[in-house]
Short mmCIF file of C-alpha atoms in Angstrom, two decimals:
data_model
loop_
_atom_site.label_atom_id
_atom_site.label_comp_id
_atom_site.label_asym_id
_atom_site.label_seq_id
_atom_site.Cartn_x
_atom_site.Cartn_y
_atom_site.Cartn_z
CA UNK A 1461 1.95 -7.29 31.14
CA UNK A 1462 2.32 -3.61 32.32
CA UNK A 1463 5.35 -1.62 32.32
CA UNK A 1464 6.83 -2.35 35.67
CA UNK A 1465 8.81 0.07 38.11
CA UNK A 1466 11.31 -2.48 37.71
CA UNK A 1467 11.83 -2.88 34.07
CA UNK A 1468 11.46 0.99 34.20
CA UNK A 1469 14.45 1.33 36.98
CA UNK A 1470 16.25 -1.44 34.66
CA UNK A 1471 15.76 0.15 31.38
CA UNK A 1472 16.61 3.91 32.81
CA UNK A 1473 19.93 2.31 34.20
CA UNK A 1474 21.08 1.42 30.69
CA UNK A 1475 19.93 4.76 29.27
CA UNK A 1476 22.76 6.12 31.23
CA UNK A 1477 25.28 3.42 30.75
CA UNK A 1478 25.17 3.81 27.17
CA UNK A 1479 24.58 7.57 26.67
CA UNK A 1480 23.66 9.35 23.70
CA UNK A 1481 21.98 8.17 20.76
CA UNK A 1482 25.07 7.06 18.09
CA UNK A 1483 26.05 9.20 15.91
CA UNK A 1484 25.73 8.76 11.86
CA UNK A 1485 28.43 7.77 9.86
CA UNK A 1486 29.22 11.61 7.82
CA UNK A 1487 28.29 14.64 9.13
CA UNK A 1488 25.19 16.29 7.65
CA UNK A 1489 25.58 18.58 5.16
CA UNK A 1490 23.31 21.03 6.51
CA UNK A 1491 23.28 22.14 10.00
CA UNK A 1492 26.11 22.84 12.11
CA UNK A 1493 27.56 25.49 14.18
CA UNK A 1494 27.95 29.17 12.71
CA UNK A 1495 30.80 29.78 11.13
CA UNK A 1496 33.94 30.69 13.36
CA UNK A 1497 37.41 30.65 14.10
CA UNK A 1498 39.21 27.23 14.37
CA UNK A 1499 42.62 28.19 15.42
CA UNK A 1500 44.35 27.18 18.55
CA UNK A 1501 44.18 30.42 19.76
CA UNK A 1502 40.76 30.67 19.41
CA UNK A 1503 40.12 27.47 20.62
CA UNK A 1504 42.59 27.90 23.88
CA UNK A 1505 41.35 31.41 24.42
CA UNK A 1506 38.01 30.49 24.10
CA UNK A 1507 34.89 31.64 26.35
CA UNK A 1508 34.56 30.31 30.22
CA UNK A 1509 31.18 29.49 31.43
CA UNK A 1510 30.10 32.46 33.96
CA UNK A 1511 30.08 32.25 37.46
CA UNK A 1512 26.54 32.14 37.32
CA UNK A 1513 26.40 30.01 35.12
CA UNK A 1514 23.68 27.09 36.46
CA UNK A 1515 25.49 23.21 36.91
CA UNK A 1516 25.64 20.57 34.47
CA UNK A 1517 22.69 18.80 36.29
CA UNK A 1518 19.95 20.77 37.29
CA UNK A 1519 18.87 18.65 39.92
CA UNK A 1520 15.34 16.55 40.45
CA UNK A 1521 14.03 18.94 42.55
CA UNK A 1522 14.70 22.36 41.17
CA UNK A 1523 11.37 22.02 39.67
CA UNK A 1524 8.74 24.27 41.56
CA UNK A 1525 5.24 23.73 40.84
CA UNK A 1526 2.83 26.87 39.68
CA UNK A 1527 -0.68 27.63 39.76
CA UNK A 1528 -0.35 29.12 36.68
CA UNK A 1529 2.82 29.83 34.28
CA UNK A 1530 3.58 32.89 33.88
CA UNK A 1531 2.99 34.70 30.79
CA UNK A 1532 6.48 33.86 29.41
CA UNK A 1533 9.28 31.25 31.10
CA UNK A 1534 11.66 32.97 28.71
CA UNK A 1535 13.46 36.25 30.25
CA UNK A 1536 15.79 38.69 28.66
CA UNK A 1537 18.76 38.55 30.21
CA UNK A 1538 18.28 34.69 31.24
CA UNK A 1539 21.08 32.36 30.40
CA UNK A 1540 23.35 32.76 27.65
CA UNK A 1541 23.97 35.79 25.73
CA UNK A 1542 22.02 35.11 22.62
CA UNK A 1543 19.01 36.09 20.09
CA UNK A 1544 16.61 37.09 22.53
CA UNK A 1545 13.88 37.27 20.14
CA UNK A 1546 14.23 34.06 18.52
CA UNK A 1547 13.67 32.67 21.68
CA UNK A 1548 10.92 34.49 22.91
CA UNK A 1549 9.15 33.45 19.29
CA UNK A 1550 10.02 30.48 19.14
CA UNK A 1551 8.12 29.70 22.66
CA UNK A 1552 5.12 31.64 21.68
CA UNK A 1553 5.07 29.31 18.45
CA UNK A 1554 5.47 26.04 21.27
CA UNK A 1555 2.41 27.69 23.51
CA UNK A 1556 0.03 28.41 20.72
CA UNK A 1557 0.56 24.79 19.10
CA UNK A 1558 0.31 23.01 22.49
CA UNK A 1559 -3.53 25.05 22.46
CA UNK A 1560 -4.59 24.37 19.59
CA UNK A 1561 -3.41 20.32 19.28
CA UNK A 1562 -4.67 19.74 22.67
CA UNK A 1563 -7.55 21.34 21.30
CA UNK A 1564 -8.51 19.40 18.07
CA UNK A 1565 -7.17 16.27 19.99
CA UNK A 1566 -10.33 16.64 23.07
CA UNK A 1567 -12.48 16.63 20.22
CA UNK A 1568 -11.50 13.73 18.38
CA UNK A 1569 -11.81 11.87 21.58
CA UNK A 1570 -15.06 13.26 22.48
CA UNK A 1571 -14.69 12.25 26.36
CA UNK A 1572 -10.95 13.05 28.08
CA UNK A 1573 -9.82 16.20 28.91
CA UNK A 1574 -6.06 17.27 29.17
CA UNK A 1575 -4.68 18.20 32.48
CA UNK A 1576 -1.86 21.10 32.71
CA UNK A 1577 0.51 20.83 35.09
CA UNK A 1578 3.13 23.99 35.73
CA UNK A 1579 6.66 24.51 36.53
CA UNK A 1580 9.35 27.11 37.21
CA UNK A 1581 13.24 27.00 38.07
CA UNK A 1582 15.06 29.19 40.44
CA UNK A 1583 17.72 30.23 37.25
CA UNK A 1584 15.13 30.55 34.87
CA UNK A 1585 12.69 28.43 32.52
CA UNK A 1586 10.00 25.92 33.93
CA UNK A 1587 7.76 24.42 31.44
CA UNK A 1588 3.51 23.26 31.35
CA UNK A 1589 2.63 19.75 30.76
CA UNK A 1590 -0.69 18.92 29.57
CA UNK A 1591 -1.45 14.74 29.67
CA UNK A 1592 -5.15 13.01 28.60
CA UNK A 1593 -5.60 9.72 30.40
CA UNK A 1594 -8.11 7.26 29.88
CA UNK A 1595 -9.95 8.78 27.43
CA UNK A 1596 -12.57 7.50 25.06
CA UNK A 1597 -10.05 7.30 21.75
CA UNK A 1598 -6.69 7.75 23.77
CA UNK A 1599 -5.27 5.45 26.28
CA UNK A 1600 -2.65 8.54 26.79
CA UNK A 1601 -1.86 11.47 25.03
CA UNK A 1602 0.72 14.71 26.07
CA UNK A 1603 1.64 17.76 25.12
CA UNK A 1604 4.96 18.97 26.92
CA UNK A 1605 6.48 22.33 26.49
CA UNK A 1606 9.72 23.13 28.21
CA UNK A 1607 12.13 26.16 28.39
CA UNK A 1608 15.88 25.36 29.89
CA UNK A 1609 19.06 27.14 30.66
CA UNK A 1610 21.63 24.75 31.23
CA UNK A 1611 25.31 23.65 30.97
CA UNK A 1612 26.51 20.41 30.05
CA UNK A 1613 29.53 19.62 29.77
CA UNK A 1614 31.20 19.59 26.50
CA UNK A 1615 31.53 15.75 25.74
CA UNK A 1616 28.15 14.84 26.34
CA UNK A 1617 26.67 17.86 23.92
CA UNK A 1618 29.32 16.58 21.44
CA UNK A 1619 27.65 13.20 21.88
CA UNK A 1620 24.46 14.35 21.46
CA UNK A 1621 24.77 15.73 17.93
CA UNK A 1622 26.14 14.97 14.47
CA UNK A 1623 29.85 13.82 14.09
CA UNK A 1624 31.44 16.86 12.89
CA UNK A 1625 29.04 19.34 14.34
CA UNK A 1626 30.87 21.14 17.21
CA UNK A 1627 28.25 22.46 20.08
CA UNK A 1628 31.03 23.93 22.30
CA UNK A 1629 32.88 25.99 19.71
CA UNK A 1630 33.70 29.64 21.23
CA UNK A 1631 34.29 27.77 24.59
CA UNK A 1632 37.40 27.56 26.46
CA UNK A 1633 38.68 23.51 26.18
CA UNK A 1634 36.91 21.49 28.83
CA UNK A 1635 34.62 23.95 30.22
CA UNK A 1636 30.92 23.55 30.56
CA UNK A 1637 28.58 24.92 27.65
CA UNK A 1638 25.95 26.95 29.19
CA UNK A 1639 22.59 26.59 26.82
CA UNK A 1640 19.69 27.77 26.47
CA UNK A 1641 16.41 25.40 24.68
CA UNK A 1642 12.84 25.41 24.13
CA UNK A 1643 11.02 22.88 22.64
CA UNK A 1644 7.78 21.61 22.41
CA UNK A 1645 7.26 17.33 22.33
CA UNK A 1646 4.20 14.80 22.22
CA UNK A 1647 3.45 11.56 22.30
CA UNK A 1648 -0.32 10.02 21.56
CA UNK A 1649 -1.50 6.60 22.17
CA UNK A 1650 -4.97 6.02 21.22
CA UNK A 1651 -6.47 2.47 22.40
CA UNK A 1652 -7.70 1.04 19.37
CA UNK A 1653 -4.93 -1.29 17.76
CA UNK A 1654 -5.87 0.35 13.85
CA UNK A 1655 -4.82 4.31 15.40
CA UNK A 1656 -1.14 4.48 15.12
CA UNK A 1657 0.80 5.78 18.31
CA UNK A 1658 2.28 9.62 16.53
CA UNK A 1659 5.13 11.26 18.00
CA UNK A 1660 6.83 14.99 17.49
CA UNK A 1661 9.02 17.36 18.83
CA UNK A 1662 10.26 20.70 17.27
CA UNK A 1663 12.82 22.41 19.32
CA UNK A 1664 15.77 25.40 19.11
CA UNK A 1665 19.42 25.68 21.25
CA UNK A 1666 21.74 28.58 21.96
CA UNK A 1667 24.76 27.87 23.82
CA UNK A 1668 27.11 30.57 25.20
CA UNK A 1669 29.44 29.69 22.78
CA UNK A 1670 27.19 32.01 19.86
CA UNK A 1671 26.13 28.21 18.25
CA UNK A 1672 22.72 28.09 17.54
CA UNK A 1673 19.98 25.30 15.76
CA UNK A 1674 16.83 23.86 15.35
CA UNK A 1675 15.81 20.36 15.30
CA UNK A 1676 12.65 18.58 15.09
CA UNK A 1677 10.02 15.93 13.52
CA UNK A 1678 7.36 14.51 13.55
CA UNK A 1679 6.94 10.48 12.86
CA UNK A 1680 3.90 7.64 13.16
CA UNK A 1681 4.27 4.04 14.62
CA UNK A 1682 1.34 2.09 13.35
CA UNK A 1683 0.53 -1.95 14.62
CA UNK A 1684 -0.88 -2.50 11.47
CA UNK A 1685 -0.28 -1.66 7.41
CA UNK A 1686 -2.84 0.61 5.62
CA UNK A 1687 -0.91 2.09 2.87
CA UNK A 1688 -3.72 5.14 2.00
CA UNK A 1689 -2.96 6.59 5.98
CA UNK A 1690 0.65 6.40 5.40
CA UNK A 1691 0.35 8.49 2.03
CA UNK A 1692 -1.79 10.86 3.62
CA UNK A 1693 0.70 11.33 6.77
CA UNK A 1694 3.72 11.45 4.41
CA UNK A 1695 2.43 13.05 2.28
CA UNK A 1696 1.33 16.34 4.14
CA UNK A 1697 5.20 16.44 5.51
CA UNK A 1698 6.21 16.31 2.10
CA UNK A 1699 4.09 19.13 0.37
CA UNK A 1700 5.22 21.38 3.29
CA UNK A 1701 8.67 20.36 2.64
CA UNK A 1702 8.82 20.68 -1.29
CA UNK A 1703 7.63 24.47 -0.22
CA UNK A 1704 10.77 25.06 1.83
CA UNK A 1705 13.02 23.20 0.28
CA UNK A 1706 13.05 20.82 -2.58
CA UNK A 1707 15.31 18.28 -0.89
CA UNK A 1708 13.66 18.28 2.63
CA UNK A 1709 11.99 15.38 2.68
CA UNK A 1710 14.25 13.04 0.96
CA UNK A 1711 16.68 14.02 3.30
CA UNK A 1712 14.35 14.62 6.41
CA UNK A 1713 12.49 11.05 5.36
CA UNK A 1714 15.94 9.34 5.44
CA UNK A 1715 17.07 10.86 8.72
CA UNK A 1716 13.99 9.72 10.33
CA UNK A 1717 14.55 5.95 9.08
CA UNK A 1718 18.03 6.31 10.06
CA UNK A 1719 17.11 7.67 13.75
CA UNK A 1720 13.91 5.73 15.04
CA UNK A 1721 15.94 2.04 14.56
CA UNK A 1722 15.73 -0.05 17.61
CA UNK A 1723 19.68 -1.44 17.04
CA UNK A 1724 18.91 -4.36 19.17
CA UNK A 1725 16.44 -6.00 16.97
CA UNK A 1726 17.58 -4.40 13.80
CA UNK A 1727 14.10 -2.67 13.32
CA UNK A 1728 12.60 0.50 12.95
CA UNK A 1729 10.26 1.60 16.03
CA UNK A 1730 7.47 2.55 13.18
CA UNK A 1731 7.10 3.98 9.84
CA UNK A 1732 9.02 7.41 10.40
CA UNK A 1733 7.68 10.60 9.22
CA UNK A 1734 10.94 13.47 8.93
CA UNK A 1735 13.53 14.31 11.30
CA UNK A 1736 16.13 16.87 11.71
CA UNK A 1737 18.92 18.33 13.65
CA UNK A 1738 21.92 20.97 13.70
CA UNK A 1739 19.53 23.36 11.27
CA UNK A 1740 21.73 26.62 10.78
CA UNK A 1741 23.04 26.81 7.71
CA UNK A 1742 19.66 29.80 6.57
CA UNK A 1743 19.12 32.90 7.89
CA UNK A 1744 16.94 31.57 11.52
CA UNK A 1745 13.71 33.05 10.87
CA UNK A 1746 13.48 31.14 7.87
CA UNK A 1747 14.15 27.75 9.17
CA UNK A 1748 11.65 29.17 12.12
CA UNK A 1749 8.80 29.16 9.43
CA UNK A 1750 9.95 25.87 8.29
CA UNK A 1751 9.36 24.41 11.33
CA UNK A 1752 6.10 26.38 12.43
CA UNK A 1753 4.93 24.92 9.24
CA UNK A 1754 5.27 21.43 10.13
CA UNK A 1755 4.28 21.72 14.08
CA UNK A 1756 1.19 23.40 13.04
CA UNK A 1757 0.44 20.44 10.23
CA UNK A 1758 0.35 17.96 13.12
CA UNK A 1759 -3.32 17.57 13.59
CA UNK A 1760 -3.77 17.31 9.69
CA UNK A 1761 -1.58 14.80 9.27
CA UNK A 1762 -2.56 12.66 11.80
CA UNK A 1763 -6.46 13.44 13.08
CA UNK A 1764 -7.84 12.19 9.68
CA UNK A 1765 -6.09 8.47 10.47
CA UNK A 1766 -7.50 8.19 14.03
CA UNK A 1767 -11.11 9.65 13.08
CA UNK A 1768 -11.21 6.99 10.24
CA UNK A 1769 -10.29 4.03 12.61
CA UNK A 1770 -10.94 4.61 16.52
CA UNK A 1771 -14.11 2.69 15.84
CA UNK A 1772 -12.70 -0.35 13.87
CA UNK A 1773 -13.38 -3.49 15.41
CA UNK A 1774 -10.83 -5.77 16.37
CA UNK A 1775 -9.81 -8.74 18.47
CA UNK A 1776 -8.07 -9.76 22.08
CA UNK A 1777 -4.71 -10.70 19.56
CA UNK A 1778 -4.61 -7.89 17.79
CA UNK A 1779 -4.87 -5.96 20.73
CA UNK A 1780 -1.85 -7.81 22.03
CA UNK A 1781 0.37 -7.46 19.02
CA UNK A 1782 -0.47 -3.43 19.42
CA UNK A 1783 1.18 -3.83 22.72
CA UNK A 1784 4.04 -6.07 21.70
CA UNK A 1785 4.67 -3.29 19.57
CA UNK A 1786 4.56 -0.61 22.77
CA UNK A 1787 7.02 -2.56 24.28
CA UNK A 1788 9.56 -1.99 21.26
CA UNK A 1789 8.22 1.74 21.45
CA UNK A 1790 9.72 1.64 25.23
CA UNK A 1791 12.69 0.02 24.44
CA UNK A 1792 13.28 2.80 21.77
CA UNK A 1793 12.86 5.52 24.06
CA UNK A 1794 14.73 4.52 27.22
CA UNK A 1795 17.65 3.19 25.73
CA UNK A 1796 18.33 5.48 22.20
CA UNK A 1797 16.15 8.41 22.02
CA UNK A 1798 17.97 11.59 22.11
CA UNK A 1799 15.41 13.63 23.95
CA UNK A 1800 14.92 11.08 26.49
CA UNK A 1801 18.68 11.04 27.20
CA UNK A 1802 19.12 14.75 27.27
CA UNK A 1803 16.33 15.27 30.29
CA UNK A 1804 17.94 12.27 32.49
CA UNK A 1805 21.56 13.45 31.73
CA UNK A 1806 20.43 17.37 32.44
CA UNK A 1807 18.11 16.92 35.61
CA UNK A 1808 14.72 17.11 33.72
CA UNK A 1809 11.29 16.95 35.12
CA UNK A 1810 11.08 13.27 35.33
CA UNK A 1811 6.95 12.92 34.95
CA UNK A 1812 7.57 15.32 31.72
CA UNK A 1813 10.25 13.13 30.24
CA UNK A 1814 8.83 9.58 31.08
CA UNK A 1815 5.49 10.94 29.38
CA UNK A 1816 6.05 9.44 26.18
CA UNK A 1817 5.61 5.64 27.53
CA UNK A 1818 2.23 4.37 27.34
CA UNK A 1819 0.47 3.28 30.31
CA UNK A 1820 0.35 -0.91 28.98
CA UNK A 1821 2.82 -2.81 27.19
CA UNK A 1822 3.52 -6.20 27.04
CA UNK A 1823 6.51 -8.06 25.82
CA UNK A 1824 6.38 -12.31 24.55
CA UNK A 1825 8.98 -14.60 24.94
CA UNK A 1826 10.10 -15.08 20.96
CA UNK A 1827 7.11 -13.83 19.56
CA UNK A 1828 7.54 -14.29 15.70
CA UNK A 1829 4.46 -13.91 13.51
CA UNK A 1830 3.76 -16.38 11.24
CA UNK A 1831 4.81 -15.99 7.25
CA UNK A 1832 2.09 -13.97 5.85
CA UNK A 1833 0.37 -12.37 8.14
CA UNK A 1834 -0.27 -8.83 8.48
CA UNK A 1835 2.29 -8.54 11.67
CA UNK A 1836 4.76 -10.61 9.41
CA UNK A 1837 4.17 -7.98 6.62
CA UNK A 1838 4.41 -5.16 9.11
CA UNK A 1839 7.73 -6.48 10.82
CA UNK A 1840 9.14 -6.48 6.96
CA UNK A 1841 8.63 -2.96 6.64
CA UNK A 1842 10.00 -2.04 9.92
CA UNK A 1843 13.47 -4.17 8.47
CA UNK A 1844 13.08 -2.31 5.38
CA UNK A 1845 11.46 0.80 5.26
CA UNK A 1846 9.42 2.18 2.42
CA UNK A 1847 9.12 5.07 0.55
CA UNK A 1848 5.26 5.90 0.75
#
């Protein structure tokens, strides 16, 4: 069946009943806030949010649309006191990569053509969504880039992150943490039941508090087992990881397995690919190449699997089981992912965030494949992930 209003409305509500994705068990070793005072003092005395400060929830409609974004939604003197460079790079980086994958993607498909869409905010920041539809290979795809200055308030960025990874530090206790965040996301969901839905999202925060990161990944949800496209996919995040950092994608591959688990039916929503968070512990132009690296690897991870199989043949059941699988994509998204959360929670462009559900999915009463099929061999490696 398609994805209802309803089951939207329903799904949204428990998005914000049960807030922010959980939190792992240990903190992770490697990103963090920069290091600072922990004394009472410090954290009694600590920075208020400015009276200009903009509200913990932008609001639905502060979203103006634009002809045409302007050369730059990030503005010296916007937001936070902070490393106005970084950001200015790192949302060049976002607007070159949204080109050039929207881009290679138009080709691949041969037929659809992306549609941009542009907005500004009163306070600063706005954003440009580009969105396929009903193309030839691609049932949807997008391309979102966004630039935000925020607050939220100190709980829910707490929630948000790594236990033991302290957002608001520098802030006075119980005041809102103004922010600043660019990011670039995407989700692509080609038609044929053999291309595997891919998803990423690099990103970097400031808050007012002088705490900065970067996050990011990128991961694949396949319908269907071929081993050589999940060697090729891993390993091009791997070879770019070994060159930053020997223990990357270990670590990066684990996080991702960890992250994109639907807890409800004790399964992953695909076959991961790397994710990270709270990166800070480098000098930041480093860990800016780092991530470059692997935004700008997207189409050569992933255009080689949907060239070599948007023109397999296949039948009405496979087709279903490929939206079976949508629907646990859906579930995934509305009720744990992070990003998701974040928009709803801080007044985001609702057509941006919602972008990542397909258009179809379609959910069984107690489907279970039978014992030895290739969905029963799939749904095994979604319980118990493999190293590729």
């Amino acid at each position: 069946m398609r994805l209802s209003t309803g089951i939207l409305a329903l799904l949204s509500s428990a998005v914000l009943a049960s807030g922010f994705a959980p939190v792992r068990p240990t903190a992770f070793a490697r990103g963090g806030s920069l290091p600072m005072s922990t004394t009472e003092e410090t954290k009694t005395e600590g920075k208020k949010a400015g009276k200009d400060a903009p509200p913990t929830h932008l609001g639905w409609d502060s979203h103006n649309p634009v002809e045409k974004a302007p050369d730059s939604l990030v503005r010296e003197g916007d937001g936070p006191d902070g490393n106005y460079p970084m950001r200015s790079k790192f949302e060049k980086m976002c607007r070159d990569a949204q080109i050039a994958i929207t881009k290679a993607i138009e080709e691949i498909d041969g037929e659809g053509k992306f549609k941009e869409d542009c907005w500004t905010r009163a306070n600063g920041g706005g954003g440009m969504s580009r969105v396929l539809s009903g193309g030839k290979v691609f049932e949807k795809a997008g391309v979102n880039l966004s630039v935000v200055y925020g607050s939220m308030p100190q709980e829910a960025l707490q929630a948000a992150t790594e236990r033991g990874v302290d957002r608001s530090k520098g802030m006075a206790p119980g005041e809102r943490v103004p922010f600043f965040a660019c990011g670039l996301s995407s989700v692509m969901h080609p038609k044929n039941p053999f291309c595997p839905t891919m998803h990423f999202n690099y990103r970097y925060f400031e808050t007012d508090g002088g705490v900065w990161w970067f996050g990011g990944g990128t991961d694949i949800t396949p319908s269907y087992i071929d081993e050589d496209d999940m060697k090729h996919f891993h390993g091009t995040y791997k070879e770019i990881c070994d060159k930053h950092d020997p223990e990357y994608y270990k670590e990066f591959k684990a996080w991702a397995d960890r992250y994109f688990v639907i807890q409800h039916r004790n399964e992953t929503r695909g076959f991961g690919g790397i994710f990270f968070d709270d990166q800070n512990d480098r000098d930041p132009d480093t860990i800016f190449e780092f991530s470059k690296e692997c935004l700008n690897s997207v189409v050569k991870a992933y255009g080689p699997i949907i060239e070599k199989h948007k023109d397999d043949e296949f039948t009405q059941e496979q087709k279903e089981w490929q939206l079976m699988r949508r629907g646990r994509y859906v579930e995934f998204n509305l009720v744990y992912d992070r990003g998701t959360v974040f928009g709803l929670k801080t007044g985001g462009r609702i057509e941006s965030i919602l972008m990542s559900l397909p258009e179809t999915a379609r959910w069984e009463y107690n489907n279970v494949p039978e014992p030895g099929t290739p969905e029963a061999e799939f749904l095994e490696v979604c319980k118990h992930p493999r190293d590729w």
